[in-house]
Each structure stands twice: as C-alpha cells, then as structure tokens.
Tab-separated table of C-alpha atoms in Angstrom:
chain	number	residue	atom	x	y	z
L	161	UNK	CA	18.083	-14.169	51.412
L	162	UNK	CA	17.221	-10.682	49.537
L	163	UNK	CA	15.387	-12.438	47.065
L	164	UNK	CA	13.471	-14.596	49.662
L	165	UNK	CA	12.275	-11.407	51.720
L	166	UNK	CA	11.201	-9.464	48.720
L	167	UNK	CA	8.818	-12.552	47.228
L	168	UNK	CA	7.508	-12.681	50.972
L	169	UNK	CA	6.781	-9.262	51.086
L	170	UNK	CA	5.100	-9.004	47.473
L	171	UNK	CA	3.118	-12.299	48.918
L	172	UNK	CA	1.992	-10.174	51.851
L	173	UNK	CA	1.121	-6.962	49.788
L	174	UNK	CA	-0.966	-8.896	47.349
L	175	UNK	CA	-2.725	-11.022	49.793
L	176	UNK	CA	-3.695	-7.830	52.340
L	177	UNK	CA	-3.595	-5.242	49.890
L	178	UNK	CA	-6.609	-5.684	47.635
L	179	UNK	CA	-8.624	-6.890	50.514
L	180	UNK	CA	-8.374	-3.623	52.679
L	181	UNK	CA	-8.170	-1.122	50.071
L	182	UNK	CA	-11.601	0.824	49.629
L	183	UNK	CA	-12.399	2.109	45.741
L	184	UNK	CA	-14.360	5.106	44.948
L	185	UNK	CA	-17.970	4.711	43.895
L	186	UNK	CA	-19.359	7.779	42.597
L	187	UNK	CA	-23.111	7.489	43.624
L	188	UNK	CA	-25.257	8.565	40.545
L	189	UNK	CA	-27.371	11.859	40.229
L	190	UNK	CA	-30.747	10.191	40.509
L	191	UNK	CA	-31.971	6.900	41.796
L	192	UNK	CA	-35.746	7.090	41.917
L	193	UNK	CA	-36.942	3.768	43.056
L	194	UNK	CA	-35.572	0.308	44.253
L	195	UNK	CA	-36.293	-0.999	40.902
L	196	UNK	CA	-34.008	1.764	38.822
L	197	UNK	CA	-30.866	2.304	41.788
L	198	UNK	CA	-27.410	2.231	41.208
L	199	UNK	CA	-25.596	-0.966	41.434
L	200	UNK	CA	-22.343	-1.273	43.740
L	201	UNK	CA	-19.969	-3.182	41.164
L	202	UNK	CA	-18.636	-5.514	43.958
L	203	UNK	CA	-20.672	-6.405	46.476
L	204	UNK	CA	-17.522	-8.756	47.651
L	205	UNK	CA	-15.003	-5.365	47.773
L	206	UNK	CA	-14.521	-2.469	49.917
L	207	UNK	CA	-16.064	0.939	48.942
L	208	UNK	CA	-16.216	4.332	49.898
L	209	UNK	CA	-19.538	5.572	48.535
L	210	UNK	CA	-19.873	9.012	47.234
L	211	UNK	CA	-23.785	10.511	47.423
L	212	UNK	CA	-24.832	13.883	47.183
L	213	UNK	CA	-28.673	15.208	48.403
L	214	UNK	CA	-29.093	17.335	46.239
L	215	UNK	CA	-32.597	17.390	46.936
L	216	UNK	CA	-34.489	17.808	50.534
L	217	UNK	CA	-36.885	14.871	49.708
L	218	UNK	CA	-33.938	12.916	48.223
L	219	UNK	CA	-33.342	9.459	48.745
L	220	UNK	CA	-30.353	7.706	47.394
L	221	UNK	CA	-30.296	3.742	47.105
L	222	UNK	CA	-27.938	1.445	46.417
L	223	UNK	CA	-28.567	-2.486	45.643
L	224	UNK	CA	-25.783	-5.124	46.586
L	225	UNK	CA	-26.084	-7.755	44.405
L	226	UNK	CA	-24.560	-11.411	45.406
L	227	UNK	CA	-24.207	-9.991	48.558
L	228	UNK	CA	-21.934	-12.597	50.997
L	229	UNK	CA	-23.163	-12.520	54.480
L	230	UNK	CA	-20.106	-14.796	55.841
L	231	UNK	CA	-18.117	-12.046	55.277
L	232	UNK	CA	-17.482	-9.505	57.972
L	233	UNK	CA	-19.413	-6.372	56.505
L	234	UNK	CA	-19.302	-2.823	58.313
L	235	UNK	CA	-20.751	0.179	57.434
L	236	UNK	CA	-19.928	3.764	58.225
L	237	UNK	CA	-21.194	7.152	57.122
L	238	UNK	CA	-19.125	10.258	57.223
L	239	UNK	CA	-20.174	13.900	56.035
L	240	UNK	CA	-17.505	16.016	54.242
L	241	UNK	CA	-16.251	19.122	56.074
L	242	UNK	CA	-17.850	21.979	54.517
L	243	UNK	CA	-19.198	24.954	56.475
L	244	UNK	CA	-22.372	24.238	54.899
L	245	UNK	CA	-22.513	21.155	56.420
L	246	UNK	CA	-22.261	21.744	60.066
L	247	UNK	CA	-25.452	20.294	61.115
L	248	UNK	CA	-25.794	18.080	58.017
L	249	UNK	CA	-26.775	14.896	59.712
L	250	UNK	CA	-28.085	11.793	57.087
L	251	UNK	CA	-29.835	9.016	58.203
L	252	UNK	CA	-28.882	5.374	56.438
L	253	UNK	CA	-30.714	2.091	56.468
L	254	UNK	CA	-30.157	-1.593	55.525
L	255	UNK	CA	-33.255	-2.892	53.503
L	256	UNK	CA	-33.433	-6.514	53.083
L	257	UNK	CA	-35.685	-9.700	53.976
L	258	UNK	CA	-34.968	-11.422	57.359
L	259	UNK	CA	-35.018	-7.379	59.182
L	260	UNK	CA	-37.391	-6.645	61.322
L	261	UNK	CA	-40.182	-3.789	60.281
L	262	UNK	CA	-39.217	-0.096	61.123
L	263	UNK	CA	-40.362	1.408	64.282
L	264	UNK	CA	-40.486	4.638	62.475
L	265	UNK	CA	-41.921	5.198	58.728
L	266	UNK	CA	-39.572	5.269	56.189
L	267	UNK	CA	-38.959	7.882	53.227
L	268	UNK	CA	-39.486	5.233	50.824
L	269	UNK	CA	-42.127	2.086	50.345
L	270	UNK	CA	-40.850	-1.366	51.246
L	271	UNK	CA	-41.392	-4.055	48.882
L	272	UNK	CA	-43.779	-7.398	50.738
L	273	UNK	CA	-41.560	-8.961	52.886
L	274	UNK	CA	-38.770	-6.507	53.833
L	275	UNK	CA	-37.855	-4.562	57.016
L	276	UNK	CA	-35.010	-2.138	57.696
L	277	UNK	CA	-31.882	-1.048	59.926
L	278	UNK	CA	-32.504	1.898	59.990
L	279	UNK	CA	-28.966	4.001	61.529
L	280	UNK	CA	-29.568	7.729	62.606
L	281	UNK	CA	-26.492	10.354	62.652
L	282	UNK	CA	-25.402	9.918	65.840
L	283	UNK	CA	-24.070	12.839	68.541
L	284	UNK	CA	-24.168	16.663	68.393
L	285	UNK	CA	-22.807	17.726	64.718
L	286	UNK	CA	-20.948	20.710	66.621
L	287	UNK	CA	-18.884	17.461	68.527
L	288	UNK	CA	-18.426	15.474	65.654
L	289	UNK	CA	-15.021	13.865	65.351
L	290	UNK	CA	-13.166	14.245	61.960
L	291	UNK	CA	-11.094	11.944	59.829
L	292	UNK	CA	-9.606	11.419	56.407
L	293	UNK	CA	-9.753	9.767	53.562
L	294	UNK	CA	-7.006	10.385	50.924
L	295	UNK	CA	-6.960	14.548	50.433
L	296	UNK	CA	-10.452	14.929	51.932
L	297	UNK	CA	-11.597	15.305	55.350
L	298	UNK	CA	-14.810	14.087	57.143
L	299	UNK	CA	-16.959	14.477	59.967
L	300	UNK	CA	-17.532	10.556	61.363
L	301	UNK	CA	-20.970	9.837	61.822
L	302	UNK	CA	-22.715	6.548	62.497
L	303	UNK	CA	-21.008	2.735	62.143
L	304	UNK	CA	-22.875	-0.518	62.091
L	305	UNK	CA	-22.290	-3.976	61.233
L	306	UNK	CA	-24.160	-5.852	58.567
L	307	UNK	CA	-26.938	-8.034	59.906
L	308	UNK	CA	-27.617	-11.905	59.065
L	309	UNK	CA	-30.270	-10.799	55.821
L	310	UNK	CA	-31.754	-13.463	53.810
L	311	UNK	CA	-29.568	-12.591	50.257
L	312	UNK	CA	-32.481	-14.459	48.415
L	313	UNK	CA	-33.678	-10.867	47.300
L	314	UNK	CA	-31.839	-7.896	46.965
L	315	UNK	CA	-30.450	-6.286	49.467
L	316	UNK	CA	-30.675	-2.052	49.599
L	317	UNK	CA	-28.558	0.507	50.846
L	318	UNK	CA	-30.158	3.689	51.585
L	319	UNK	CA	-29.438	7.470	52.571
L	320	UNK	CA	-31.477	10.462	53.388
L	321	UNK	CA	-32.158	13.168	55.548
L	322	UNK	CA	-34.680	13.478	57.815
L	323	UNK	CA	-34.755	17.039	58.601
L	324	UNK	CA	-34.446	18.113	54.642
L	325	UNK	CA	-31.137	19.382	55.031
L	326	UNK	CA	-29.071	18.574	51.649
L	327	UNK	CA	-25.504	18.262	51.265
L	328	UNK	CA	-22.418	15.623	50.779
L	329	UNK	CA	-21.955	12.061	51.876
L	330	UNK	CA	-19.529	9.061	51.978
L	331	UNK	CA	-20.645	5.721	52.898
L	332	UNK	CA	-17.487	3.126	54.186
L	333	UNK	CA	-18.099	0.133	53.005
L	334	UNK	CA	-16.154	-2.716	53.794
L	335	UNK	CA	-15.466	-6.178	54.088
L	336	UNK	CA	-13.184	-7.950	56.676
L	337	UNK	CA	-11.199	-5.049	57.892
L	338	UNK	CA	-8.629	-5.102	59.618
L	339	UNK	CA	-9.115	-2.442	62.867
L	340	UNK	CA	-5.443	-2.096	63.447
L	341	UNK	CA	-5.035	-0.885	60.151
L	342	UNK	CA	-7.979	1.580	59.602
L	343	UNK	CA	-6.123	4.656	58.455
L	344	UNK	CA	-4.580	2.748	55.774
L	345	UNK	CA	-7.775	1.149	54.514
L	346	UNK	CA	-9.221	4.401	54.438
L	347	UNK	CA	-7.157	5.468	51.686
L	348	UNK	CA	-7.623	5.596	48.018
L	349	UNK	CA	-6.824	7.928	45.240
L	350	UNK	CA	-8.783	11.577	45.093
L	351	UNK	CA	-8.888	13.628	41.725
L	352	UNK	CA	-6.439	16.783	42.777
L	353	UNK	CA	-8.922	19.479	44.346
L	354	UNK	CA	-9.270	21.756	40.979
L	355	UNK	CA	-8.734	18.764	38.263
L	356	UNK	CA	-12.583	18.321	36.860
L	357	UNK	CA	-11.229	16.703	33.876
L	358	UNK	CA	-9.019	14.546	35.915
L	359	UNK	CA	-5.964	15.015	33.316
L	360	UNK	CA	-3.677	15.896	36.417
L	361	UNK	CA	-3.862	19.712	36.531
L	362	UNK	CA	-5.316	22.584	37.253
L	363	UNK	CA	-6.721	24.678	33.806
L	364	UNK	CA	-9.070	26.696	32.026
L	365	UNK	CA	-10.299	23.118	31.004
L	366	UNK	CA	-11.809	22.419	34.318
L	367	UNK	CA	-12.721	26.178	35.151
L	368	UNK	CA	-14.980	26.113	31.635
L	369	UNK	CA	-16.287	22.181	33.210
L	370	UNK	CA	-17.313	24.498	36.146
L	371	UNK	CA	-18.759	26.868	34.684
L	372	UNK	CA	-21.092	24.786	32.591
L	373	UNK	CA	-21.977	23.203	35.707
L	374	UNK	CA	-23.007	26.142	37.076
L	375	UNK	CA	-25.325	27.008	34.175
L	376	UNK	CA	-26.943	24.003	33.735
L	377	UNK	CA	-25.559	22.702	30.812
L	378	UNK	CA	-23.707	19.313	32.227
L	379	UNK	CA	-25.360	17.823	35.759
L	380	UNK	CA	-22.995	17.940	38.915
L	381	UNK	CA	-22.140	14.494	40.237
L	382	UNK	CA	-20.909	14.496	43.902
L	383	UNK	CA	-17.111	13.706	42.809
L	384	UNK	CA	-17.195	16.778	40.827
L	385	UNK	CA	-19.081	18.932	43.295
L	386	UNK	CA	-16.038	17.888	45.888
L	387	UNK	CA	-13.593	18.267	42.862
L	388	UNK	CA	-14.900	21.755	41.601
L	389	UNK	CA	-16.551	23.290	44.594
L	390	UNK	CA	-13.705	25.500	45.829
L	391	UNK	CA	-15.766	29.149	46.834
L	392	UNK	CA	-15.065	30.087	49.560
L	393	UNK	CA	-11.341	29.133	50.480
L	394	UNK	CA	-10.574	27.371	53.498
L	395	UNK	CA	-12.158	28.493	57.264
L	396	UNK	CA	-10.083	27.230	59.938
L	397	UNK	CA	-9.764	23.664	60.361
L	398	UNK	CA	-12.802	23.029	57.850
L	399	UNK	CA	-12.495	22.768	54.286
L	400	UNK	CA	-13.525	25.300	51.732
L	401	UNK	CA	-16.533	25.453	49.688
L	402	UNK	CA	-20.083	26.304	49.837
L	403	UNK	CA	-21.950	23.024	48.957
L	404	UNK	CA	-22.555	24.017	44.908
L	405	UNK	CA	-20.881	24.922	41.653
L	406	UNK	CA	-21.215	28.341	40.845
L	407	UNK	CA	-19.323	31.168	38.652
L	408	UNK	CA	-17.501	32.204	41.769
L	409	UNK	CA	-16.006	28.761	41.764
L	410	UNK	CA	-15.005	28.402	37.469
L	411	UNK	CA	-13.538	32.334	38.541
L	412	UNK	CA	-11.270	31.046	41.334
L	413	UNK	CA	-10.187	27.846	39.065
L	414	UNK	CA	-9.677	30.359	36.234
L	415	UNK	CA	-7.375	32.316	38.755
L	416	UNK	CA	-5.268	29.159	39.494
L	417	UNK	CA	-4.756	27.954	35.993
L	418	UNK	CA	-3.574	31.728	35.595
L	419	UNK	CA	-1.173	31.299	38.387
L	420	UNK	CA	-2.748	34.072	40.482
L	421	UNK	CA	-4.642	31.649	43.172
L	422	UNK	CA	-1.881	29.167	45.277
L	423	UNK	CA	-1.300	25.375	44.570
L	424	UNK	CA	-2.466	23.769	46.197
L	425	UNK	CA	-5.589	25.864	47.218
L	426	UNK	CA	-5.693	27.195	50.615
C-alpha cells in the first residue's frame, strides 16, 4: 500500500508541479523596437518576468511566440519594495491583432493592423498591497486576463512608465493557474541577496562584480540590480536598497564576505 501511495503522489507532483511553477526570465538591458525584443522561451509556461526602466523614456517588450490562446493566460505586474519605489507605478499593454485601437497614444508605434490592452497601475502606491515571491517582496499592482488575439502575428508584451519614473518590475505570467494554490505558484528559486556570481555565497567575488557595475565596466541586468543592490539596509517593512549599484553597495558586500555585515542582511 506504501508503494501504491508514493507512485500516486509522484503522479500528482509531476502532473501539477511543472504546470504551476513560474521560472525566472531575466528581461534584457535593451529592447529597442518590436522587431529586435526579447523572446519569452515558452510561451506555453509560467513566468515571472524580471524588467528594469532604467531609462524614463524606456520601453521594454517582450514577443510570445506560438502563443496558445485556449489556454487560460493571466497577467500580473508587481513592483519590488524598495523605498525608491514608492510611487513607482508602470503601465503594461497586450499588443496583438484582433485588439481594439488605444484610446490613449502609446509610447511606441503599432505595426498596420494591431491595437492594444493597455493596463494602468492601479490604486494609490501608498495603499498598495504586498506579496512574495521566493526571498523577494512586492507591491501588487494590476492583473488581467489574456484576450481572444488573432496568434497569426506576433503577439507583444509591453512595460513602461508613463510619468518617467524608472525603477524595478516583475511581470506574472501564467498559464492555467490554479487560484487555490497561488502562494505556491508564486514561488521559484532567487540567487541569495549578496551572491552576484550565483556560486552560493557571499564574497569579495561578487563585491568586485559590484563594483564594476558601478563603474561602468559590465551593464546591470535587473536580476543583478535586485541581487547586488543592498545600500541602504532594510527600512521597516520595505526592503533595502536604493534602486542602483554603487560603491556603497560592493563596500557593504565587501563587509559581509569579511564577516563584519550579518547573514543574512538586515
């Protein structure tokens, strides 16, 4: 009976398991235009999308390719919990044929043919809610379901904001899931706050990777800005961090590898 029960329950975990569990995407520095964006891999899997406006113009786009519309598809933005990022408020839009035209212009040119969903950060930033995914925590923003989009021609994912503000993003992508098990689905594997390099620790590896971030000489992608960015520590409930890489942050990282700063940071 032992062995019965156990093959059940490895049936179960690989038959939910890789259908609910969202995989980081680290969204590239730059995507100029719909015709050089990044590609999600799967357009079939669940995501959590990593962005970073860097930029006050910025507009980051993402193409789904062999995109399924039977599937159940929901989308939902989330900021991460910096200080900085109080009022940071993104906008995000479905571009595809079969939408209807945008009320509003757009930061970006259609191509013939294609309209928008376009999905505003909703509610006063000060009264945002806040949940987690993994080690990091988020302000929730806006959800929406996927539309019925003619999959004929690409279909775009895209992020800005319209006041200017820059900061960090994630973008919850997912297929099918399973509302009675959101907090589970919302987890995945984060690099340990400190670990650049991703080798499992804290050292004077990743506080050098810092520091050439914060000269210039390597470009910040937003996994290592919410890897590396740890100055200033922690204010109250919200996470620490000023929204860049600077030398304050490679000098706190040096301090931990030393053994002088906490682990895990404050």
């Amino acid at each position: 009976m032992r062995s019965d029960f156990a093959t059940s329950l490895a049936c179960l975990l690989m038959a939910v398991g890789p259908a609910y569990a969202h995989s980081p995407f680290d969204l590239p520095a730059s995507t100029p235009s719909l015709d050089q964006t990044a590609v999600l891999p799967d357009a079939q899997a669940t995501w959590v999308i990593y962005g970073l406006l860097a930029k006050p113009a910025q507009v980051d786009l993402i193409r789904l390719d062999n995109l399924d519309t039977s599937l159940s598809l929901s989308l939902q933005m989330e900021v991460f919990t910096r200080p900085v990022y109080a009022t940071f408020a993104p906008t995000f839009a479905v571009l595809a044929k079969g939408l209807p035209a945008p009320a509003d212009p757009l930061p970006l040119t259609l191509p013939a043919g294609y309209g928008a969903l376009v999905v505003p950060f909703q509610g006063d930033p000060a009264a945002r809610t806040v949940t987690a995914y993994g080690t990091r925590v988020w302000w929730v923003g806006q959800s929406v379901d996927m539309p019925e989009v003619d999959t004929s021609s690409p279909v775009y994912l895209a992020v800005w904001d319209a006041t200017g503000k820059t900061g960090e993003y994630s973008l919850a992508y997912s297929i099918d899931p399973d509302p009675d098990k959101a907090d589970l689905e919302a987890r995945y594997t984060d690099p340990l706050l400190g670990d650049g390099n991703e080798d499992g620790k804290v050292g004077v590896a990743d506080a050098v990777l810092a520091l050439r971030l914060a000269v210039g000489l390597e470009a910040t992608t937003p996994r290592l800005l919410r890897t590396l960015d740890v100055w200033p520590a922690r204010q109250g409930q919200l996470l620490q961090g000023d929204g860049q890489i600077s030398i304050a942050d490679a000098l706190r990282l040096l301090r931990r590898a030393a053994g002088i700063e906490p682990d895990p940071f404050p």
